[in-house]
Coordinates of C-alpha atoms and ligand atoms in Angstrom, one line a residue:
X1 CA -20.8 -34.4 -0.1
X2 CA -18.8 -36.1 -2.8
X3 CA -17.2 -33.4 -5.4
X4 CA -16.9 -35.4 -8.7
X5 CA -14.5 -34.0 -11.3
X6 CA -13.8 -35.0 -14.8
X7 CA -10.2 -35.2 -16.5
X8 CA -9.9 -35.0 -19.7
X9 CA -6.2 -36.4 -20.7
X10 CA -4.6 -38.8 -19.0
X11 CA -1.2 -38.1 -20.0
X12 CA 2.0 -37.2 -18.0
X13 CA 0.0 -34.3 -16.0
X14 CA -3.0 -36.2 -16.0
X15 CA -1.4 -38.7 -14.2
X16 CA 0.3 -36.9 -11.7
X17 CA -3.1 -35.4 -10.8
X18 CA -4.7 -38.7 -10.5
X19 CA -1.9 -39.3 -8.0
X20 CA -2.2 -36.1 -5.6
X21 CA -5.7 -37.2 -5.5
X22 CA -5.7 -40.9 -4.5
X23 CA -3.5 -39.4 -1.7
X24 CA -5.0 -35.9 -1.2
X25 CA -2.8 -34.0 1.5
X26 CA -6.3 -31.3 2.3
X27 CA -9.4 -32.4 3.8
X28 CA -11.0 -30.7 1.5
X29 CA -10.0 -32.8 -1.1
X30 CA -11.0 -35.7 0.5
X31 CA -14.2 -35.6 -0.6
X32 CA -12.7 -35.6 -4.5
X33 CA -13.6 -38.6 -6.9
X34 CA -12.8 -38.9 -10.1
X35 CA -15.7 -39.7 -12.0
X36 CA -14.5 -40.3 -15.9
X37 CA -11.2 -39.4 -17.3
X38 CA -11.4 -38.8 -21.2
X39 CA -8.7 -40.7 -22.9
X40 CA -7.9 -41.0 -26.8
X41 CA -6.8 -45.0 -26.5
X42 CA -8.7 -47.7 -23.7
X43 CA -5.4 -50.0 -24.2
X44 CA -2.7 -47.6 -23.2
X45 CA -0.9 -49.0 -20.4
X46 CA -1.0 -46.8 -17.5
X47 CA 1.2 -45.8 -14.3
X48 CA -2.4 -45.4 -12.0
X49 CA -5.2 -47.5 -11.5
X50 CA -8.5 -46.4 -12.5
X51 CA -11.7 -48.6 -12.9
X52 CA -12.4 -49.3 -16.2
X53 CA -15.9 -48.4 -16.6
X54 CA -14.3 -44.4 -15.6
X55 CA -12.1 -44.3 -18.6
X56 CA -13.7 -43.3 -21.4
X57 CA -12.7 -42.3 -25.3
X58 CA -16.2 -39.9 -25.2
X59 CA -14.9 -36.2 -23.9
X60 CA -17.7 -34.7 -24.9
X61 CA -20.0 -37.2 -22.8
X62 CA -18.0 -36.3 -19.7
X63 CA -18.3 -32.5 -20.4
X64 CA -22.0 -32.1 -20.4
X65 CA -22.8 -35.1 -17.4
X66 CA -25.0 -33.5 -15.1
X67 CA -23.3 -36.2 -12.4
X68 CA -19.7 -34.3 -13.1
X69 CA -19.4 -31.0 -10.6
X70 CA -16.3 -29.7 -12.7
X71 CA -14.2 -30.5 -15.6
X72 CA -10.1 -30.3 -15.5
X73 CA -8.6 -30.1 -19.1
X74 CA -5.4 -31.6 -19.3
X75 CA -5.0 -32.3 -23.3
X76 CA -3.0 -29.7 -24.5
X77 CA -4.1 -28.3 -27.9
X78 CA -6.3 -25.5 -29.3
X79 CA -9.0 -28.2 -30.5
X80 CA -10.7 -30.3 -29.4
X81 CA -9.8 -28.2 -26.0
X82 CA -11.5 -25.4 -27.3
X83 CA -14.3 -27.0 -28.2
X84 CA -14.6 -29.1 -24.8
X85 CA -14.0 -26.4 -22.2
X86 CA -16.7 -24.1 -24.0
X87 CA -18.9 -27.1 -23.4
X88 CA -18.7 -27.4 -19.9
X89 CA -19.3 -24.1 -19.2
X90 CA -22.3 -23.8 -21.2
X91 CA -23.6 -27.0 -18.9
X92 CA -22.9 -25.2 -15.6
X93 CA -19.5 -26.8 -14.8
X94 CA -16.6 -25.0 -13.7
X95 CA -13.5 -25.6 -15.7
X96 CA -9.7 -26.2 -14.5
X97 CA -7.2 -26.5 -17.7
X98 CA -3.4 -26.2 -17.5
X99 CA -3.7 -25.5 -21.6
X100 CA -2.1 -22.0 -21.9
X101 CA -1.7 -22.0 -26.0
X102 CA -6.1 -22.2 -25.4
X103 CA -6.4 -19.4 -23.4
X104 CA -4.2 -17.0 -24.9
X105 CA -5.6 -17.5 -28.5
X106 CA -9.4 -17.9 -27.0
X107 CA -9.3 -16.9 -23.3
X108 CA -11.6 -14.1 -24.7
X109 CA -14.5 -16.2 -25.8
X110 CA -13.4 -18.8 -22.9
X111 CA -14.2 -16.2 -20.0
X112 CA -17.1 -14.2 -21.4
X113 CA -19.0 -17.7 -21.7
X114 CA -17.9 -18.5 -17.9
X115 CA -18.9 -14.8 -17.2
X116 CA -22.2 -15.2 -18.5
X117 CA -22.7 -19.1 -16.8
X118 CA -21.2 -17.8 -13.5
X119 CA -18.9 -20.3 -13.1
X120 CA -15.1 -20.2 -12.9
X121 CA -12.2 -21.0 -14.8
X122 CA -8.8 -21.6 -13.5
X123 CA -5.3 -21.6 -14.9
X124 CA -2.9 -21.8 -12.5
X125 CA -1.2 -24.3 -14.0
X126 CA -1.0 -22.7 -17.2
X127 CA 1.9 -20.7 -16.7
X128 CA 5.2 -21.4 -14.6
X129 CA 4.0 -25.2 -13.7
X130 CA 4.4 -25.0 -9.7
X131 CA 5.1 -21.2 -9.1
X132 CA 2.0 -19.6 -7.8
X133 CA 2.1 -16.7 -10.8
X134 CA -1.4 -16.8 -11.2
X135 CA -3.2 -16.4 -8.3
X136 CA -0.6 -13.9 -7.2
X137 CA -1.1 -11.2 -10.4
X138 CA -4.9 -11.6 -9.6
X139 CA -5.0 -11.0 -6.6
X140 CA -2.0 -10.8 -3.6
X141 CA -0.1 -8.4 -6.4
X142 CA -2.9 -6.7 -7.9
X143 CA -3.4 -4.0 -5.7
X144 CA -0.2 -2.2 -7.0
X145 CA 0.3 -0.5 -10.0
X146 CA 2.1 -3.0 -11.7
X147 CA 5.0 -1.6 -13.9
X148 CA 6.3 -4.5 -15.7
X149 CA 6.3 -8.3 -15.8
X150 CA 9.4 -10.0 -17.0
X151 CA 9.5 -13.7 -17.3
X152 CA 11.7 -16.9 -18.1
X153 CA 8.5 -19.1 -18.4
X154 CA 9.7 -21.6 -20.9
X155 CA 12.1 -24.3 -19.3
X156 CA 13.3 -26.4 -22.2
X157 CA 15.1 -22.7 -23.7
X158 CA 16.3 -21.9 -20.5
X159 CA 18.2 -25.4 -20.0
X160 CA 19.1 -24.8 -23.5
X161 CA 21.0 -21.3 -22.6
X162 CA 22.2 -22.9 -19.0
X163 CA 24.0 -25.6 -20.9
X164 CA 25.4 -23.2 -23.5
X165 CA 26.7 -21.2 -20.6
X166 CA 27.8 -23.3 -18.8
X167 CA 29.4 -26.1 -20.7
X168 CA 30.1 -24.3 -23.7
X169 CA 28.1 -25.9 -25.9
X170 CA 26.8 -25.0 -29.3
X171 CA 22.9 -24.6 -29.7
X172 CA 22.2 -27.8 -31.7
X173 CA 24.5 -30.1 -29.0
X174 CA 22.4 -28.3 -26.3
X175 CA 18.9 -29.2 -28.0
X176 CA 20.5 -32.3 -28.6
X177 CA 20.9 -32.6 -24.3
X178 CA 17.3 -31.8 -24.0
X179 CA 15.7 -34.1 -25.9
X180 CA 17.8 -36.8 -24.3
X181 CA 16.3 -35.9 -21.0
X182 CA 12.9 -34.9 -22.3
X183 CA 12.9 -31.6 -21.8
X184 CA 12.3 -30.8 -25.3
X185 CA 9.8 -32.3 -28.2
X186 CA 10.9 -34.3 -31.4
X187 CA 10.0 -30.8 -33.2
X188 CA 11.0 -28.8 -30.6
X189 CA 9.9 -24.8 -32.3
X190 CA 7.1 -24.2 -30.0
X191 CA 9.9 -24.2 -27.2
X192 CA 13.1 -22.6 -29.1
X193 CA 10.9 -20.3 -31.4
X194 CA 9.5 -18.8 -28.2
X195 CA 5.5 -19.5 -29.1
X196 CA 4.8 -20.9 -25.9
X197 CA 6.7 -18.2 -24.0
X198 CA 4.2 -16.0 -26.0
X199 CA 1.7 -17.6 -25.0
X200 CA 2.3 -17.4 -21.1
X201 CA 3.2 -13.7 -21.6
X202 CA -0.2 -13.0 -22.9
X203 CA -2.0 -14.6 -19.9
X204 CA 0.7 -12.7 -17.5
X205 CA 0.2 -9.6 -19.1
X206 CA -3.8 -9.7 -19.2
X207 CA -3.6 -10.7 -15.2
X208 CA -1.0 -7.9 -14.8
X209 CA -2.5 -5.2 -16.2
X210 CA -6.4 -6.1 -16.9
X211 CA -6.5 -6.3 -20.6
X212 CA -6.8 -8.4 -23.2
X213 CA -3.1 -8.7 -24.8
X214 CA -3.5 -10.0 -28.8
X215 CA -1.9 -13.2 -29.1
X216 CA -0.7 -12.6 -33.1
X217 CA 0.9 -9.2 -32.0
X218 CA 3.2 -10.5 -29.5
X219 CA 6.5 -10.2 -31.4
X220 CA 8.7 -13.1 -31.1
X221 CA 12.0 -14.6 -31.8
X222 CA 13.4 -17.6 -30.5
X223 CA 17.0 -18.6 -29.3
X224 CA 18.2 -20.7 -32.8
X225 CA 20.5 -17.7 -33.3
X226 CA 22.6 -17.6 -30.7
X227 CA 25.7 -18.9 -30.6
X228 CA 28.9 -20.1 -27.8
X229 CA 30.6 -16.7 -29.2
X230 CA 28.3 -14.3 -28.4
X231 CA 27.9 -15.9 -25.1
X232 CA 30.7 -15.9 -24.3
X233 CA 31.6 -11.8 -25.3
X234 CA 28.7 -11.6 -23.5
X235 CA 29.8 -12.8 -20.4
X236 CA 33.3 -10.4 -20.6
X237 CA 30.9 -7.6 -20.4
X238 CA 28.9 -9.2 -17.6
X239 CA 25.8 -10.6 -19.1
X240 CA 24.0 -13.8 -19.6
X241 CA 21.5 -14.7 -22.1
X242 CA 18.0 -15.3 -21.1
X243 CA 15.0 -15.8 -23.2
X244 CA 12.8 -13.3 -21.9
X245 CA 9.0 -13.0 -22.0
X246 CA 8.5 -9.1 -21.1
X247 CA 5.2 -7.1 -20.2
X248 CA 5.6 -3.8 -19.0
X249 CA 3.6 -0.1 -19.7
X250 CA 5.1 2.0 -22.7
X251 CA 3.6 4.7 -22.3
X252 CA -0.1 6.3 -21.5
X253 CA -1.5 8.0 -24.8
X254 CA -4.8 9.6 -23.7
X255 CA -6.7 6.9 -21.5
X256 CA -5.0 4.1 -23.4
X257 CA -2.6 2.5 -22.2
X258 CA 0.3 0.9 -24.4
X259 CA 1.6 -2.3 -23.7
X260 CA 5.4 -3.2 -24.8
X261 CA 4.9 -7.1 -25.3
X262 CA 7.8 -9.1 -26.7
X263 CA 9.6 -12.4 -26.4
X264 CA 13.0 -12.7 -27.1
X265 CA 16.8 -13.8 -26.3
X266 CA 18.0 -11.0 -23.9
X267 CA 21.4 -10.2 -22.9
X268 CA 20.8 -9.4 -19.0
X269 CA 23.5 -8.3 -16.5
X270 CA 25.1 -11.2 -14.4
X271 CA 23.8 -9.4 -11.4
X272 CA 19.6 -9.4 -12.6
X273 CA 17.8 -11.4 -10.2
X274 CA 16.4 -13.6 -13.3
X275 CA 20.7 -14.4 -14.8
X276 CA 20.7 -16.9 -12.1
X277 CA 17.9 -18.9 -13.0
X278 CA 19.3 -22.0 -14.3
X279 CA 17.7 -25.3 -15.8
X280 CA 14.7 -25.9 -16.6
X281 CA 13.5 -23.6 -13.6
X282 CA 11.2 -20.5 -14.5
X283 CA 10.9 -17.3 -13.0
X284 CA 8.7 -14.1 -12.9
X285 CA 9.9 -10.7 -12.1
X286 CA 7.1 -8.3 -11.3
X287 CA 8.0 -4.5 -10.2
X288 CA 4.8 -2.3 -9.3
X289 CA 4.1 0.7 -7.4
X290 CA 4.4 0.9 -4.1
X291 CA 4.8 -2.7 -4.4
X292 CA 8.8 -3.0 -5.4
X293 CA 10.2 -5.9 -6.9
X294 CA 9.2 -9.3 -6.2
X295 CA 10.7 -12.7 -8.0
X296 CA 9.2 -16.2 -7.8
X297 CA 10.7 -18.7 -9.3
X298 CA 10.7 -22.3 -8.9
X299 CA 10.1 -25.5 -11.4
X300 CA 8.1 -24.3 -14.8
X301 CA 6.7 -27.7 -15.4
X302 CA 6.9 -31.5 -14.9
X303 CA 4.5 -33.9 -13.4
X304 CA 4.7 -32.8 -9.8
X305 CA 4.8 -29.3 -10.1
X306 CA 2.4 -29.0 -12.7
X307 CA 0.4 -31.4 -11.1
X308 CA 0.2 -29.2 -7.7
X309 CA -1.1 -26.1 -9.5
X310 CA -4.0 -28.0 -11.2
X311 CA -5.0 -29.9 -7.7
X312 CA -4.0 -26.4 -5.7
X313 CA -6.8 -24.6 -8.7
X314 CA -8.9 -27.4 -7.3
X315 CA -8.8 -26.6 -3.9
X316 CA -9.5 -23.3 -4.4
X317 CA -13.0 -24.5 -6.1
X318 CA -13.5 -26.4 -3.4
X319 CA -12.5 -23.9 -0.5
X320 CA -14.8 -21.0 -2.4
X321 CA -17.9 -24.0 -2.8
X322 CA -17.6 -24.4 0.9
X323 CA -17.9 -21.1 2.0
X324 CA -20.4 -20.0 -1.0
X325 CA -17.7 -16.8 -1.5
X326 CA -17.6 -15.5 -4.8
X327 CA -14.9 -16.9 -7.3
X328 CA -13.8 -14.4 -9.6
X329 CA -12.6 -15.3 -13.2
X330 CA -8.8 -14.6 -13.5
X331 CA -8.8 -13.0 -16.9
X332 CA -12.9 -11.1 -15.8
X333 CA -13.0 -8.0 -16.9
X334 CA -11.0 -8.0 -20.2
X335 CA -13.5 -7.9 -22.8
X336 CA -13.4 -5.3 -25.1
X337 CA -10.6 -3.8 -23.8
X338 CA -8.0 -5.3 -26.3
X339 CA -4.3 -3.7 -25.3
X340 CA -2.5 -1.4 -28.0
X341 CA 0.6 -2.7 -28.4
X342 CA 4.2 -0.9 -29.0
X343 CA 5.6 -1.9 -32.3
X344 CA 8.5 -3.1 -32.2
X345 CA 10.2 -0.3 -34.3
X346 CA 9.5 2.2 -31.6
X347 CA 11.0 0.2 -28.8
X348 CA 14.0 2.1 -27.4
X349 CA 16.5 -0.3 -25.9
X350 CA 20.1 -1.2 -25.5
X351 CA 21.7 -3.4 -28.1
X352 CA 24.2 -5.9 -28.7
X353 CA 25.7 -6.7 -32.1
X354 CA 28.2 -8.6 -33.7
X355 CA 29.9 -7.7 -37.0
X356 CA 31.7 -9.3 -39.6
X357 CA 34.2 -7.4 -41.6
X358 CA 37.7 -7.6 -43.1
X359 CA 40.6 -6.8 -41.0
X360 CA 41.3 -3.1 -42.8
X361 CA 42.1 0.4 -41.1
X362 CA 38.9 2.4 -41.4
X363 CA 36.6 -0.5 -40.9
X364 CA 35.5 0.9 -37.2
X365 CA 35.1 4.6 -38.3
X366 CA 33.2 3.4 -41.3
X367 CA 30.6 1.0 -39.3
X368 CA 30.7 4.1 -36.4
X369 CA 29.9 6.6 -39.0
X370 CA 26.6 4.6 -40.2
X371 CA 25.4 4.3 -36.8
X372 CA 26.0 7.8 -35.7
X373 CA 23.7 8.9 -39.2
X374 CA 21.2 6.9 -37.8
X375 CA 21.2 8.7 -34.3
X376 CA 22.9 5.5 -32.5
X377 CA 25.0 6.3 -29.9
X378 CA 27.8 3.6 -29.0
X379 CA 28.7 2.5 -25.8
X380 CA 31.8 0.5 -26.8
X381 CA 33.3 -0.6 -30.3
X382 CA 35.8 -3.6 -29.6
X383 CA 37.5 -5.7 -32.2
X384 CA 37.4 -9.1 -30.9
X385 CA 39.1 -12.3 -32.5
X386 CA 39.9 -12.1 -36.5
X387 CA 40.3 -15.6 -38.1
X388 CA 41.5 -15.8 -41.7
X389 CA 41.4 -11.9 -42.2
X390 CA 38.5 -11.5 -41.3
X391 CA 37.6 -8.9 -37.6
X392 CA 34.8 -9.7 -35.7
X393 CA 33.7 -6.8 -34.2
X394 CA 31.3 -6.6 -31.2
X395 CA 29.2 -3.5 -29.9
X396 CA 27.1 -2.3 -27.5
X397 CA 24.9 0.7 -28.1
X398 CA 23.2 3.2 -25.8
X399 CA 19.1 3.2 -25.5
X400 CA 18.2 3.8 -28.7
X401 CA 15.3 3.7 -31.2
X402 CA 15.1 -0.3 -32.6
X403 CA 13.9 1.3 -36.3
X404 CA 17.2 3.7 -35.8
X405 CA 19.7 0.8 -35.1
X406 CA 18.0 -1.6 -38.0
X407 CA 18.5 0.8 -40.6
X408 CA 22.1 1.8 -39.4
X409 CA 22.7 -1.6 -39.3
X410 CA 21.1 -2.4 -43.0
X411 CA 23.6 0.4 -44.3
X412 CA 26.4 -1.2 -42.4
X413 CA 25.5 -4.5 -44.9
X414 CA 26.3 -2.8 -47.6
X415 CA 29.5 -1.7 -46.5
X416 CA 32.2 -3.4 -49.0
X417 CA 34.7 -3.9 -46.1
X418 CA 31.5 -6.2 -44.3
X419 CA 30.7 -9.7 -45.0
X420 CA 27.9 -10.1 -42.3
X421 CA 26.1 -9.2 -39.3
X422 CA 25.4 -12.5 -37.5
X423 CA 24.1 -11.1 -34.5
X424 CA 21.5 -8.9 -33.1
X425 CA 20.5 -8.6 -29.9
X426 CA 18.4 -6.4 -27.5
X427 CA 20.4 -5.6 -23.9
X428 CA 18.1 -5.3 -20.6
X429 CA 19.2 -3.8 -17.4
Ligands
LIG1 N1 7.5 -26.8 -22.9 C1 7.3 -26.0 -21.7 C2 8.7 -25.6 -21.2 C3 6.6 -26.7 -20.6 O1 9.7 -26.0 -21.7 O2 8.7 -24.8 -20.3 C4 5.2 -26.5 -20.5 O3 4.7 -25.2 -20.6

């Protein structure tokens, strides 16, 4: 029987999908047509053929067609996505989307309105474009305890840093590199601000640990601040900077359990399976009990990739139809259990900083002094290059409390021998 499916967007994912299926590589897929693809301009040129009378500029017709078995969502966006997706659930279709900033903001609503249809939605796609991260939290990895979830899910940063690294360029030459190539947007901050890594952390992190993870608490700080010199003092220590999206358990207070969230630049030893992820790859680190550690990693988006998880989420529709097995939502479950997340100021972690200061005996036991008030304990204190009197002076603490090292290093400011702290880092191991 003929499975007919609805795309909405037609863009460089769209695309690809229409592709994969003109030349489907499953039998089950043979039986796929494309019945309407939802388009924002009928004139755009485009690299597939589709009849005419399929293309259409009405989404919301395609969404509620009793003649469409299931809608994929390939527009991006929170609306009209939104807005569309809640649609076709409420008219009995299952729903594919690769739109991650929708279902971290909304998943909520999203999957208690599937919940309550009974039909599925699938994301595969949404996170780590052609690595199977999905399907694997849900359900080959889900058996475990799982401990932590550590990601590099956005490729456009991670290019960014590779280049840095590796060519010695400066931040803006490297953005510079991926816009060339396309990797990164005319406004580029949902990338190098980190808001989509956020985004992907908060689907992870629901899969991994079966609640819902507040989108607006994930802390978050991009990669702007980095610069060639702390990569490269960085490296003398052996560490590379990744920008990390990190899920893991804080701690169990009563029957709650607290979630330590956060996306930011990390300093990770040269030896961490995730330092030699380079490019635009992505790659997920998952440690669980009695599971151990498993990576995947592989090509974080594109048209191919991303295109495979979308037609491999249709598949799996198809594979479940066929054999009338139940399809369980990835996110079911969640409602009402919202995560407690650590603040920030609690976290206890290593970090890296770079001081400032005028080249004057004292100036180390002074800045030691303040940290040791506040209860930080230094791993090494190392004056590094001085140019025109003035040190720059790199350290590396011990775990301590993140409220502990900010207000050492606020007190440090105000030290009259410091002109600035340019760099604050947290170090992972
Ligand atoms: N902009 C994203 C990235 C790709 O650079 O990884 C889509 O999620």
């Amino acid at each position: 029987m003929v499975y007919r499916v609805g795309l909405l967007g037609l863009g460089t994912v769209g695309t690809g999908v229409v592709q994969m299926l003109q030349q489907p590589q499953h039998p089950l897929l043979q039986a796929v047509e494309i019945a309407a693809v939802g388009v924002r301009s009928l004139d755009k040129p485009r690299q597939v053929r589709i009849p005419p009378e399929r293309l259409t500029t009405n989404l919301e017709q395609i969404v509620s067609d009793p003649e469409i078995d299931a809608v994929i969502e390939l527009m991006g966006g929170l609306e009209p996505a939104r807005s569309l997706i809640l649609k076709a659930i409420d008219h009995g279709k299952p729903v594919i989307t690769a739109n991650k900033a929708v279902i971290a903001r909304h998943g909520e609503e999203i999957f208690q309105a599937a919940a309550q249809a009974g039909v599925a939605v699938l994301l595969e796609a949404a996170v780590g474009g052609g690595i199977p991260i999905v399907q694997a939290l849900q359900h080959s990895l889900r058996a475990s305890r799982i401990q932590a979830v550590w990601g590099i899910v956005n490729g456009t940063t991670n290019f960014i840093l590779s280049q840095m690294a590796q060519q010695g360029s400066s931040f803006a030459e490297a953005l510079a590199q991926a816009q060339a190539r396309g990797y990164a947007e005319a406004d580029p901050s949902a990338d190098v601000e980190g808001w989509d890594a956020a985004d992907k952390i908060a689907i992870l992190a629901g899969l991994a640990f079966g609640v819902a993870v507040p989108r607006e608490a994930i802390p978050c700080e991009g990669i702007r601040n980095i610069s060639s010199t702390d990569i490269r003092y960085a490296r003398e220590w052996g560490y590379t900077f990744k920008l990390l999206a990190i899920a893991q358990r804080a701690a169990a207070q009563g029957s709650e359990t607290v979630l330590d969230v956060r996306v930011h630049p990390t300093l990770l030893p040269v030896t961490h399976p995730l330092a030699n992820v380079h490019g635009v790859d992505n790659a997920v680190w998952v440690q669980g009990d009695p599971l151990g550690q498993v990576v995947l990693a592989g090509p974080g988006a594109g048209q191919g990739p991303t295109a495979s998880a979308v037609v491999g989420d249709l598949l799996t529709l198809r594979a479940h139809l066929q054999t009338g097995a139940y399809l369980p939502n990835p996110l079911w479950g969640f409602f009402g259990r919202a995560a407690a997340l650590l603040p920030l100021a609690e976290l206890e972690s290593e970090f890296y900083v770079r001081v400032l200061a005028q080249d004057q005996p004292g100036v180390m036991g002074a800045i030691g002094t303040c940290f040791g008030r506040h209860r930080v304990s230094l791993e090494s204190i190392t004056q590094k290059e001085c140019h025109q009197e003035q040190a720059e002076i790199v350290i590396l603490t011990h775990t301590v409390r993140e409220a502990d090292c900010r207000q050492a290093l606020a007190e440090i400011q105000q030290l009259p021998q410091v002109a600035a702290i340019p760099s604050l880092f947290r170090v992972l191991r």
